[in-house]
PDB file of N, CA, C and O in Angstrom:
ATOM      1  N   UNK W   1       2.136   2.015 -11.587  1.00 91.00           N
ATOM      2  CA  UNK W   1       3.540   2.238 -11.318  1.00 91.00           C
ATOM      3  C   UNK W   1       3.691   3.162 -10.115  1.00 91.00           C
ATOM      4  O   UNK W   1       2.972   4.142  -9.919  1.00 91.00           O
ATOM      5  N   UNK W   2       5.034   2.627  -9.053  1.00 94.00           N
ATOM      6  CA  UNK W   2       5.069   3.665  -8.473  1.00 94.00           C
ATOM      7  C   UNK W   2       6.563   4.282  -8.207  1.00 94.00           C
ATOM      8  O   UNK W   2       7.262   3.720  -9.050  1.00 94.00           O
ATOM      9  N   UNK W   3       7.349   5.119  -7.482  1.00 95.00           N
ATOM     10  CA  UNK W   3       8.512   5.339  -7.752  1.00 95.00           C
ATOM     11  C   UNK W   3       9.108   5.286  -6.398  1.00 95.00           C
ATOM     12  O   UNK W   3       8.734   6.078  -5.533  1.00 95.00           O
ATOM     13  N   UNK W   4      10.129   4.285  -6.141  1.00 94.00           N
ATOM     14  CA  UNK W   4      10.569   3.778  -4.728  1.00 94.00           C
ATOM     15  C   UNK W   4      11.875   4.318  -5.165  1.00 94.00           C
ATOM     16  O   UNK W   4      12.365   4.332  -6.294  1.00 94.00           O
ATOM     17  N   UNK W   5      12.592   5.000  -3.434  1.00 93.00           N
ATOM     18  CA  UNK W   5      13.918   4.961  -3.431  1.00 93.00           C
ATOM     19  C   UNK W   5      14.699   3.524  -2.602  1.00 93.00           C
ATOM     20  O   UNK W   5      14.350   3.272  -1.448  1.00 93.00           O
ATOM     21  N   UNK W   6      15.384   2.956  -3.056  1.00 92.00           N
ATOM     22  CA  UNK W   6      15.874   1.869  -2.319  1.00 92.00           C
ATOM     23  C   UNK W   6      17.724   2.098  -1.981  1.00 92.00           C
ATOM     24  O   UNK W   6      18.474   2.477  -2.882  1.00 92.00           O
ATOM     25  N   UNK W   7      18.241   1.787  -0.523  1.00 90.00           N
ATOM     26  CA  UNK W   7      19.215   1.609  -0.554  1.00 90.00           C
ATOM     27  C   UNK W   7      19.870   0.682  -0.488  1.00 90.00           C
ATOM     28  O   UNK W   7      19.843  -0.045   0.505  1.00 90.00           O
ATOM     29  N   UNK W   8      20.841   0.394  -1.809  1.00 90.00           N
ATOM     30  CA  UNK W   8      21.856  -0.613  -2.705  1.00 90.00           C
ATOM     31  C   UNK W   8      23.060  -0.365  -2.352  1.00 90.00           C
ATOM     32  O   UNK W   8      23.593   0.662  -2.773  1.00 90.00           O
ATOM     33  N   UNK W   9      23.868  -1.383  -1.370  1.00 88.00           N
ATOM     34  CA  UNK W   9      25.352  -1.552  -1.390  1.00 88.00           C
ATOM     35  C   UNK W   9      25.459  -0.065  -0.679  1.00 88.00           C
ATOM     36  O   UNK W   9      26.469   0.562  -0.999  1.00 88.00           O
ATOM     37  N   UNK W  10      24.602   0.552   0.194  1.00 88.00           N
ATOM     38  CA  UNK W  10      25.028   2.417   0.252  1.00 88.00           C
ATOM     39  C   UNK W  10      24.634   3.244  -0.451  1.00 88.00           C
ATOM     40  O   UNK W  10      24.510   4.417  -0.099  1.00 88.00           O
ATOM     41  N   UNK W  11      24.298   2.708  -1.830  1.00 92.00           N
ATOM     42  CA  UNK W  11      23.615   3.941  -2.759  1.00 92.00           C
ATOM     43  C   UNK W  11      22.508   3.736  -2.777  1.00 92.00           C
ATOM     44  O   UNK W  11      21.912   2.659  -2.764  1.00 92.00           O
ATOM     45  N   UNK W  12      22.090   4.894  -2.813  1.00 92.00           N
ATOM     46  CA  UNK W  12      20.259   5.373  -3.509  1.00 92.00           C
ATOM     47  C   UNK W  12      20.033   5.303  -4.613  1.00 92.00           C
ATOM     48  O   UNK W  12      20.411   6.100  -5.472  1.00 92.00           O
ATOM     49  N   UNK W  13      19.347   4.288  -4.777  1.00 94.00           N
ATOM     50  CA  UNK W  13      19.052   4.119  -6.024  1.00 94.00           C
ATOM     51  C   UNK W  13      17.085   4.048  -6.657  1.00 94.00           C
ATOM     52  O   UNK W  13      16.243   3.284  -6.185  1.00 94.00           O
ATOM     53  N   UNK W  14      16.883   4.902  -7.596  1.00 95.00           N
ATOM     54  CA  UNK W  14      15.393   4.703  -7.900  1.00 95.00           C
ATOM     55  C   UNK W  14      14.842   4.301  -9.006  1.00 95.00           C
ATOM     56  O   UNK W  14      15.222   4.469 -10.165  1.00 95.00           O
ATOM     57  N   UNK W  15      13.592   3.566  -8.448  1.00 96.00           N
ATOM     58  CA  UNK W  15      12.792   2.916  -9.816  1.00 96.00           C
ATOM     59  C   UNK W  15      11.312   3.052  -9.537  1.00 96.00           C
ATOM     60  O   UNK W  15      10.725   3.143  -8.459  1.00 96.00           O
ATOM     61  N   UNK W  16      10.831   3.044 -10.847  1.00 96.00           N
ATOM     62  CA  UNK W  16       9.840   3.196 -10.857  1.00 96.00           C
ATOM     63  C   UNK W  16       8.713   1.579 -11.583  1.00 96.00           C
ATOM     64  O   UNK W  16       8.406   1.117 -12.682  1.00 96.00           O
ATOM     65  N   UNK W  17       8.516   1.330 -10.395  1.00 97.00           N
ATOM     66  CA  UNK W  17       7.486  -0.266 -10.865  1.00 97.00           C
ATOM     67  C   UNK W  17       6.442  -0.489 -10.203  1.00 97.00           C
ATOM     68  O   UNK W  17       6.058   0.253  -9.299  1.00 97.00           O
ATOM     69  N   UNK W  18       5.760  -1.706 -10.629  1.00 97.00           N
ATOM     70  CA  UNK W  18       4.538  -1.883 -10.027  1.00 97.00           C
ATOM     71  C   UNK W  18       4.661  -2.358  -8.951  1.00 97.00           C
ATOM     72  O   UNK W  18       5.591  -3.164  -8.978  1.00 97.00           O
ATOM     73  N   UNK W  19       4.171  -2.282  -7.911  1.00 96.00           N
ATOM     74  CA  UNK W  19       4.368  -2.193  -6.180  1.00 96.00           C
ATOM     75  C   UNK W  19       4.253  -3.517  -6.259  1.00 96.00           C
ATOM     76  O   UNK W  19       5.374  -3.908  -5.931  1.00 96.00           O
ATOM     77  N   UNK W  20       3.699  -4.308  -6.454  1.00 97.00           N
ATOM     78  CA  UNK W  20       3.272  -6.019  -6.228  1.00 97.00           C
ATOM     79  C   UNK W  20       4.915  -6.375  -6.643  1.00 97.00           C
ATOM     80  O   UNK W  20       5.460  -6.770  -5.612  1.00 97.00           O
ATOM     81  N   UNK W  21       5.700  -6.372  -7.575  1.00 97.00           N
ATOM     82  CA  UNK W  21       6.784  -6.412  -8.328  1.00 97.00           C
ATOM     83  C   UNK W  21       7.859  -6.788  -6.986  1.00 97.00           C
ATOM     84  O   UNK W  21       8.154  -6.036  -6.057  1.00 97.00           O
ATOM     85  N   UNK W  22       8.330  -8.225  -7.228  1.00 97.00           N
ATOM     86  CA  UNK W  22       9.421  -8.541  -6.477  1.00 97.00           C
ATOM     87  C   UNK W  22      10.692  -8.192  -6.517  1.00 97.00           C
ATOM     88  O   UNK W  22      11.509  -8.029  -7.423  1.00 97.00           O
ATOM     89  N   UNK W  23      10.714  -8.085  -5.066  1.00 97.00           N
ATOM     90  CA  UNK W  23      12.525  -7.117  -5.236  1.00 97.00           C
ATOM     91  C   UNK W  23      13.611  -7.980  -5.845  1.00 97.00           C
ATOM     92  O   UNK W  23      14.650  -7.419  -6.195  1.00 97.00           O
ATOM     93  N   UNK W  24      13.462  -9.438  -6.025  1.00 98.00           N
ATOM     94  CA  UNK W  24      14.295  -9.751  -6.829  1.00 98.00           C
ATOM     95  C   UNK W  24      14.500  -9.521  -8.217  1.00 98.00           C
ATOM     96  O   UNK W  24      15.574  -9.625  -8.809  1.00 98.00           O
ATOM     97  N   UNK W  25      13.102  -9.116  -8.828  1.00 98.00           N
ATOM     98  CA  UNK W  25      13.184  -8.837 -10.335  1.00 98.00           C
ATOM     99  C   UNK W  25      13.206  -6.947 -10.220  1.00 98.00           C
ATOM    100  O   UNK W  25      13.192  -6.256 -11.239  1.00 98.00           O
ATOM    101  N   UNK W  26      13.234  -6.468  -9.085  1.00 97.00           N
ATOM    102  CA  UNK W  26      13.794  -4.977  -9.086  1.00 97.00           C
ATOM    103  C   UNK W  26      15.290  -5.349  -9.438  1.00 97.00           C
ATOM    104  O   UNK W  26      15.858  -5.015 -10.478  1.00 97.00           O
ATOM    105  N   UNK W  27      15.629  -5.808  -8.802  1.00 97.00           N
ATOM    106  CA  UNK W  27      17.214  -5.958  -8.258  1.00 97.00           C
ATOM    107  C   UNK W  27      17.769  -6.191  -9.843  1.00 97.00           C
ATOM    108  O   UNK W  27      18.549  -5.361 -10.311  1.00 97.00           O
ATOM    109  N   UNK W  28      17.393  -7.202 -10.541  1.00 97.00           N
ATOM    110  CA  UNK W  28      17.886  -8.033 -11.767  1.00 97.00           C
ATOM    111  C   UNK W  28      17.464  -7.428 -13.130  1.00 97.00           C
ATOM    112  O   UNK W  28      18.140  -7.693 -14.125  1.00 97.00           O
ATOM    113  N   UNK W  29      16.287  -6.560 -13.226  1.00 97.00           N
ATOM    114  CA  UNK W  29      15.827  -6.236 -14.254  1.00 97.00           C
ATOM    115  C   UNK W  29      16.215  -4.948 -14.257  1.00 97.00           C
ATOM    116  O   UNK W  29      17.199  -4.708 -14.956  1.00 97.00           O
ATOM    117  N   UNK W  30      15.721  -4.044 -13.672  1.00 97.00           N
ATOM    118  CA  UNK W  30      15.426  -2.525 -12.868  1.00 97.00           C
ATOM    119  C   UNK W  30      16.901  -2.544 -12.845  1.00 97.00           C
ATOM    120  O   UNK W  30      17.471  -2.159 -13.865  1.00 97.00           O
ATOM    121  N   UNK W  31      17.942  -3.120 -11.356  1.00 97.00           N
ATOM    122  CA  UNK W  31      18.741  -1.941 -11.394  1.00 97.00           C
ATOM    123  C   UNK W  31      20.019  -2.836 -11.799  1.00 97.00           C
ATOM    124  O   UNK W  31      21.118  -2.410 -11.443  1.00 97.00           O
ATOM    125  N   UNK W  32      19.953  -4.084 -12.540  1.00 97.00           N
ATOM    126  CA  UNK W  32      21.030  -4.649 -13.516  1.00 97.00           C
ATOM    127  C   UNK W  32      22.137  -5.281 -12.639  1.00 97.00           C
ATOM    128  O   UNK W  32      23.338  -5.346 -12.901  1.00 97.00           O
ATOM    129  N   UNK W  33      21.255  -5.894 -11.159  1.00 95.00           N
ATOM    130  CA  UNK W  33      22.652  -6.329 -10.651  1.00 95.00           C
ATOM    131  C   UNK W  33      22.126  -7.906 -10.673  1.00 95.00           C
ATOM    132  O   UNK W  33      21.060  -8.113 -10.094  1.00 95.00           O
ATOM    133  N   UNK W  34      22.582  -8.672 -11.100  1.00 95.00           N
ATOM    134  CA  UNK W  34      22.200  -9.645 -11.917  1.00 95.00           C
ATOM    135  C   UNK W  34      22.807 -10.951 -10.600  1.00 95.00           C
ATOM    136  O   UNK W  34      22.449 -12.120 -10.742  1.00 95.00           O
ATOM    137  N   UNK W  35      23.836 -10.490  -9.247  1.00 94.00           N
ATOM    138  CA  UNK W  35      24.574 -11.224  -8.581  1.00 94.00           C
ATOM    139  C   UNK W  35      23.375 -12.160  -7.526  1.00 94.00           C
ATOM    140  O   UNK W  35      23.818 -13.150  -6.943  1.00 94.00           O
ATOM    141  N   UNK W  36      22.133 -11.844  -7.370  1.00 93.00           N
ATOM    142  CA  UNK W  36      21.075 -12.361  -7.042  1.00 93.00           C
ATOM    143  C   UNK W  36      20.010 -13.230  -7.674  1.00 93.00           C
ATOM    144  O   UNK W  36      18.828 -13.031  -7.955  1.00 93.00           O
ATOM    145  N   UNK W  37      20.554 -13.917  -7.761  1.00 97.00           N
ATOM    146  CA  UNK W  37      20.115 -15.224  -8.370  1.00 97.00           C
ATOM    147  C   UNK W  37      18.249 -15.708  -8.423  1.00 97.00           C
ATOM    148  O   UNK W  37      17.553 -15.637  -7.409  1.00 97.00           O
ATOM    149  N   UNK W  38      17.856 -16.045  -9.401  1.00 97.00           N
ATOM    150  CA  UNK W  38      15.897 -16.727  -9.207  1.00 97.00           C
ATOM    151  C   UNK W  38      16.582 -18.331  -9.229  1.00 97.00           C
ATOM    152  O   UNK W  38      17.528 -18.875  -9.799  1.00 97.00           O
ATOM    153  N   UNK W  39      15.727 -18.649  -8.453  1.00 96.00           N
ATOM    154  CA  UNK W  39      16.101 -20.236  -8.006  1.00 96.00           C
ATOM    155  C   UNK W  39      14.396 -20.960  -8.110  1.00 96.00           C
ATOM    156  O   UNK W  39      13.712 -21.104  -9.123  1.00 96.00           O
ATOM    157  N   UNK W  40      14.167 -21.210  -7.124  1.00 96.00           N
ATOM    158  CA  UNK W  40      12.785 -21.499  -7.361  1.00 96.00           C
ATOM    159  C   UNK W  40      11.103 -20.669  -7.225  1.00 96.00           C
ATOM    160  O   UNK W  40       9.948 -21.080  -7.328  1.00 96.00           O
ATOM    161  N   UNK W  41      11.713 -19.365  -6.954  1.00 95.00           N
ATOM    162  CA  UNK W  41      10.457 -18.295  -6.581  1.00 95.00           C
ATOM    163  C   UNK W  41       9.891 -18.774  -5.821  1.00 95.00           C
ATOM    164  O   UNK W  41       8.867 -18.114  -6.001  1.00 95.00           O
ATOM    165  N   UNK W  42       9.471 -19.857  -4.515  1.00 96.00           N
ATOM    166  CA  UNK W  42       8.655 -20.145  -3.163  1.00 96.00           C
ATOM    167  C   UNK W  42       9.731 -19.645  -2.065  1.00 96.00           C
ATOM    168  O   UNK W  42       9.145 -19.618  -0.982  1.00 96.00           O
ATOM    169  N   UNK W  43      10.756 -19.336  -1.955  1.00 95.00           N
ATOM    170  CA  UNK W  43      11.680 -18.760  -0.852  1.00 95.00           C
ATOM    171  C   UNK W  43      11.824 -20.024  -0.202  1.00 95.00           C
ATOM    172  O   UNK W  43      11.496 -20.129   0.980  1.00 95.00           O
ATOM    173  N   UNK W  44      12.393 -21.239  -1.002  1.00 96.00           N
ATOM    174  CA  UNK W  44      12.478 -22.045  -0.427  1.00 96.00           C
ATOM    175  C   UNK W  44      13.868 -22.613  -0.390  1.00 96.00           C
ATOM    176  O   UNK W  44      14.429 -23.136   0.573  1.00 96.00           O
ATOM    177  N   UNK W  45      14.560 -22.320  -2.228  1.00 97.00           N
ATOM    178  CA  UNK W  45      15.499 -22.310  -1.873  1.00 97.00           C
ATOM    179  C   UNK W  45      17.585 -21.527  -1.505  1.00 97.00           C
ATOM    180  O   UNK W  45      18.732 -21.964  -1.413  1.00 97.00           O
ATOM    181  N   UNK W  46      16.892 -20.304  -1.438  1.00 96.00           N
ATOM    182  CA  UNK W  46      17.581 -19.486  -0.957  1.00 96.00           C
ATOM    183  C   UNK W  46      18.917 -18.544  -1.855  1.00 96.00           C
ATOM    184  O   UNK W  46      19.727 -17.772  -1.343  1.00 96.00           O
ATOM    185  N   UNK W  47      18.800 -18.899  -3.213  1.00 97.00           N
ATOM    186  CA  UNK W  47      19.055 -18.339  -4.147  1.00 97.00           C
ATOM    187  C   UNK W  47      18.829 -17.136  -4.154  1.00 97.00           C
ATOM    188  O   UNK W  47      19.857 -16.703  -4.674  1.00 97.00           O
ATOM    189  N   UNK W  48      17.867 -15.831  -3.827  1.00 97.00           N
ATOM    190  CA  UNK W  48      17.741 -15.206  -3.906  1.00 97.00           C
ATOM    191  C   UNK W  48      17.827 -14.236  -2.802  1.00 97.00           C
ATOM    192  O   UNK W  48      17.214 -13.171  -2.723  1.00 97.00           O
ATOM    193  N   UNK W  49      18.771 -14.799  -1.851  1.00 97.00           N
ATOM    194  CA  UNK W  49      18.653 -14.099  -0.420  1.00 97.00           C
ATOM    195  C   UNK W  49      19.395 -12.797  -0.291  1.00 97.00           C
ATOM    196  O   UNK W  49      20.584 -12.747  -0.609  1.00 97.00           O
ATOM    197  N   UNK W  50      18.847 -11.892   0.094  1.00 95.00           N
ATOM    198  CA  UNK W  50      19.463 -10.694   0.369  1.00 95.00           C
ATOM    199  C   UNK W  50      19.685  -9.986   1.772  1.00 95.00           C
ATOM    200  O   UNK W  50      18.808 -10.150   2.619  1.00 95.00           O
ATOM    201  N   UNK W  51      20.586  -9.354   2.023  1.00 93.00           N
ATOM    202  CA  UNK W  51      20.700  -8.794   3.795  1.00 93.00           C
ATOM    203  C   UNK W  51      18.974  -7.570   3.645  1.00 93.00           C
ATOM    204  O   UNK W  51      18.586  -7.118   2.568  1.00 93.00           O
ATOM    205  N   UNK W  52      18.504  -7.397   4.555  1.00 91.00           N
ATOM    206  CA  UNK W  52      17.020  -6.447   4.692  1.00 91.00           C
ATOM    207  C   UNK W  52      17.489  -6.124   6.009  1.00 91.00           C
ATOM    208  O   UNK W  52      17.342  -6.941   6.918  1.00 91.00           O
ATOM    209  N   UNK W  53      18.281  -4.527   6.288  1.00 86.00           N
ATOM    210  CA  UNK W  53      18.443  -4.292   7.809  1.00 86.00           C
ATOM    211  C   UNK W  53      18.860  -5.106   8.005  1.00 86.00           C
ATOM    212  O   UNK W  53      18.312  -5.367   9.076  1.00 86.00           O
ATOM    213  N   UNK W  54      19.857  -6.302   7.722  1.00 89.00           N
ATOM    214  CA  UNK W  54      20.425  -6.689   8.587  1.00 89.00           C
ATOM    215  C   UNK W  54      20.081  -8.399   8.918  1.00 89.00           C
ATOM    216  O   UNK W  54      20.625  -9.173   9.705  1.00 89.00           O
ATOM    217  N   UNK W  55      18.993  -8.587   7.998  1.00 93.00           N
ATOM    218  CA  UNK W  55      18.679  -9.588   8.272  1.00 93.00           C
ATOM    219  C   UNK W  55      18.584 -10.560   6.736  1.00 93.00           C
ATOM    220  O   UNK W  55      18.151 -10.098   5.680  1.00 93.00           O
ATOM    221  N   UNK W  56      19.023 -11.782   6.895  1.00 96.00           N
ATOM    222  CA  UNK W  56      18.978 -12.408   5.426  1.00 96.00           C
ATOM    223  C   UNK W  56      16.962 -12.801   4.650  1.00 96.00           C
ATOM    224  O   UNK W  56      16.154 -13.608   5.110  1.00 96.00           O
ATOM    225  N   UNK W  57      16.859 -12.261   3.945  1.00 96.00           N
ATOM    226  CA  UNK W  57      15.291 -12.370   3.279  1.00 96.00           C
ATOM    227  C   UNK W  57      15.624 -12.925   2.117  1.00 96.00           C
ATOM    228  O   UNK W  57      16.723 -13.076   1.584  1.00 96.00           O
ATOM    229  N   UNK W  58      14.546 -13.211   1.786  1.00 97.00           N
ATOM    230  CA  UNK W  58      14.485 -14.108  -0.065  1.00 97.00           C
ATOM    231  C   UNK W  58      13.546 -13.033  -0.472  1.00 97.00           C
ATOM    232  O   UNK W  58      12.496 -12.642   0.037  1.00 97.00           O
ATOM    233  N   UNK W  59      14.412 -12.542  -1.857  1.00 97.00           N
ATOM    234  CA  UNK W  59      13.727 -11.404  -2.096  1.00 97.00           C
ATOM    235  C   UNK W  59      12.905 -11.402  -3.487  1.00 97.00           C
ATOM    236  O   UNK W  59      12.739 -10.446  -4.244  1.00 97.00           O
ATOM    237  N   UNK W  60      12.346 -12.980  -3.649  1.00 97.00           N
ATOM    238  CA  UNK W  60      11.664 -13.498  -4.737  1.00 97.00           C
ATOM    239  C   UNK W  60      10.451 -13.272  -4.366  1.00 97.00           C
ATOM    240  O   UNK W  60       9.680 -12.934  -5.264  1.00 97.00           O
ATOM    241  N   UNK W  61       9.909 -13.382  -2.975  1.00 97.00           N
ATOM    242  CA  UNK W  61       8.417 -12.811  -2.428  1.00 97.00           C
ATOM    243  C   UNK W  61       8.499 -12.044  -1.291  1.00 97.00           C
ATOM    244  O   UNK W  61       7.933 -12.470  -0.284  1.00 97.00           O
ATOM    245  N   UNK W  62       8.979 -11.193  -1.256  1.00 97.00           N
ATOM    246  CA  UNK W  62       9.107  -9.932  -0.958  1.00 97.00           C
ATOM    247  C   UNK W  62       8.789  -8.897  -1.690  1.00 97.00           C
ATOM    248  O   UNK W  62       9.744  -8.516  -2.366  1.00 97.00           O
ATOM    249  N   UNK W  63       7.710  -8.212  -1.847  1.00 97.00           N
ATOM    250  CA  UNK W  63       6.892  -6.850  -3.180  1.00 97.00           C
ATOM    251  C   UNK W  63       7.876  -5.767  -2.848  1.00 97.00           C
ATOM    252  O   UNK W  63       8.273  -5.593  -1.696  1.00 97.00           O
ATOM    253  N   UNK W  64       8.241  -5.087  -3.803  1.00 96.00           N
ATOM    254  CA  UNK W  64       9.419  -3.947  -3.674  1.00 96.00           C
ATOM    255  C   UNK W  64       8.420  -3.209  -2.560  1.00 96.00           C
ATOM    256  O   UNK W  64       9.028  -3.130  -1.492  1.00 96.00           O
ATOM    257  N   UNK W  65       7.048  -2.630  -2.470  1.00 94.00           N
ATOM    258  CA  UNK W  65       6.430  -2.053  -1.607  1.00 94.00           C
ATOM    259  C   UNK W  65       6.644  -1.867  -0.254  1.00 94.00           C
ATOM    260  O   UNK W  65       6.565  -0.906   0.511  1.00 94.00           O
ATOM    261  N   UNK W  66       6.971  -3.181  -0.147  1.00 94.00           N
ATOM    262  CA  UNK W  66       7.562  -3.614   1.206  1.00 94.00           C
ATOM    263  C   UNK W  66       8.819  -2.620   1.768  1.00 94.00           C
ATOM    264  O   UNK W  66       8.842  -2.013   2.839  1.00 94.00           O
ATOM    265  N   UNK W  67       9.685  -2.640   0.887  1.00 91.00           N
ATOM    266  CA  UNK W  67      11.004  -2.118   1.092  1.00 91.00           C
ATOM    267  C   UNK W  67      11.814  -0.736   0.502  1.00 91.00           C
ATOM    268  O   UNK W  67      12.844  -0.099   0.721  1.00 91.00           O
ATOM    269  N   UNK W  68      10.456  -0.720  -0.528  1.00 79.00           N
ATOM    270  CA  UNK W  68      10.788   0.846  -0.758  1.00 79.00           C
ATOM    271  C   UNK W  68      10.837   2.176  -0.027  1.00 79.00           C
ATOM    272  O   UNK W  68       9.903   2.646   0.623  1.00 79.00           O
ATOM    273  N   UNK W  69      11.731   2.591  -0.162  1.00 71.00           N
ATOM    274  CA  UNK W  69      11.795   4.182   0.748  1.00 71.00           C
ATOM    275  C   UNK W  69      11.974   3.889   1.805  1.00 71.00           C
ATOM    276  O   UNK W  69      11.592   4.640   2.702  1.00 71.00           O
ATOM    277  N   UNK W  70      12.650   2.634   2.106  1.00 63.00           N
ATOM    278  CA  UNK W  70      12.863   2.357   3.969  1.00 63.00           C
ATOM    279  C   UNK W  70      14.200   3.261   3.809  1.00 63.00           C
ATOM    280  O   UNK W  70      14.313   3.776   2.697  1.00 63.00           O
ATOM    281  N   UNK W  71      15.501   3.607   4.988  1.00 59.00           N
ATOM    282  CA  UNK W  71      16.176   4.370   5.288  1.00 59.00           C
ATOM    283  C   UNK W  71      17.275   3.344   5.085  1.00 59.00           C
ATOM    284  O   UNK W  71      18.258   3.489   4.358  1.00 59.00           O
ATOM    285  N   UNK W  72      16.916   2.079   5.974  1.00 57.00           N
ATOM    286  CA  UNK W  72      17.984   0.647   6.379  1.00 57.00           C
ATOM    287  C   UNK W  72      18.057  -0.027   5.405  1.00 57.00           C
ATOM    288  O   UNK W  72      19.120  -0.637   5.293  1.00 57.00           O
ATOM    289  N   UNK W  73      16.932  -0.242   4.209  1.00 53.00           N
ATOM    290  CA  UNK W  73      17.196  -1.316   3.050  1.00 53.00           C
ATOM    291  C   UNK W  73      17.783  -2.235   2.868  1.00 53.00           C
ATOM    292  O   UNK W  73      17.252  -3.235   3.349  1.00 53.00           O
ATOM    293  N   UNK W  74      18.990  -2.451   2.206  1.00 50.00           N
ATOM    294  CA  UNK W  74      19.446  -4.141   2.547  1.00 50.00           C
ATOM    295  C   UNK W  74      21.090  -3.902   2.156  1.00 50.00           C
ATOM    296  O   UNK W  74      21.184  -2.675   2.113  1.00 50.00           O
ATOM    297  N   UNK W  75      22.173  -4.369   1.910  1.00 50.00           N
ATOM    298  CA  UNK W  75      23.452  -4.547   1.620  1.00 50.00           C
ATOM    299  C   UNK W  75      23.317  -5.936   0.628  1.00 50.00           C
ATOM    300  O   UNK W  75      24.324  -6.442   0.133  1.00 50.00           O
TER     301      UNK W  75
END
């Protein structure tokens, strides 16, 4: 386990999970915002897309590791 701060919608928000652990099942399990959808888990079909800085990502294979404790995080 490890303990990431992530910024959500503007807020800081923290959890503590296993780094491999996709930010979509952070997002849905972890911090209960359920509006991000699992579709097919290959990022193929776009169900799970989230803004990252600014940019749209599928955050079904994306490892929270990736994105934890960044400053820009996602909206």
């Amino acid at each position: 386990m490890a303990t990431y701060q992530l910024n959500v919608n503007g807020q800081r928000k923290e959890v503590s999970v296993d780094p491999a652990t996709p930010l979509l099942w952070v997002l849905r399990e972890e911090l209960k915002l359920t509006g991000t959808k699992y579709g097919c888990g290959i990022s193929a079909c776009g169900a799970c897309t989230v803004h990252l800085a600014g940019i749209a990502s599928r955050s079904c294979v994306i490892p929270v590791s990736l994105v934890g404790d960044r400053e820009d995080n996602y909206d």
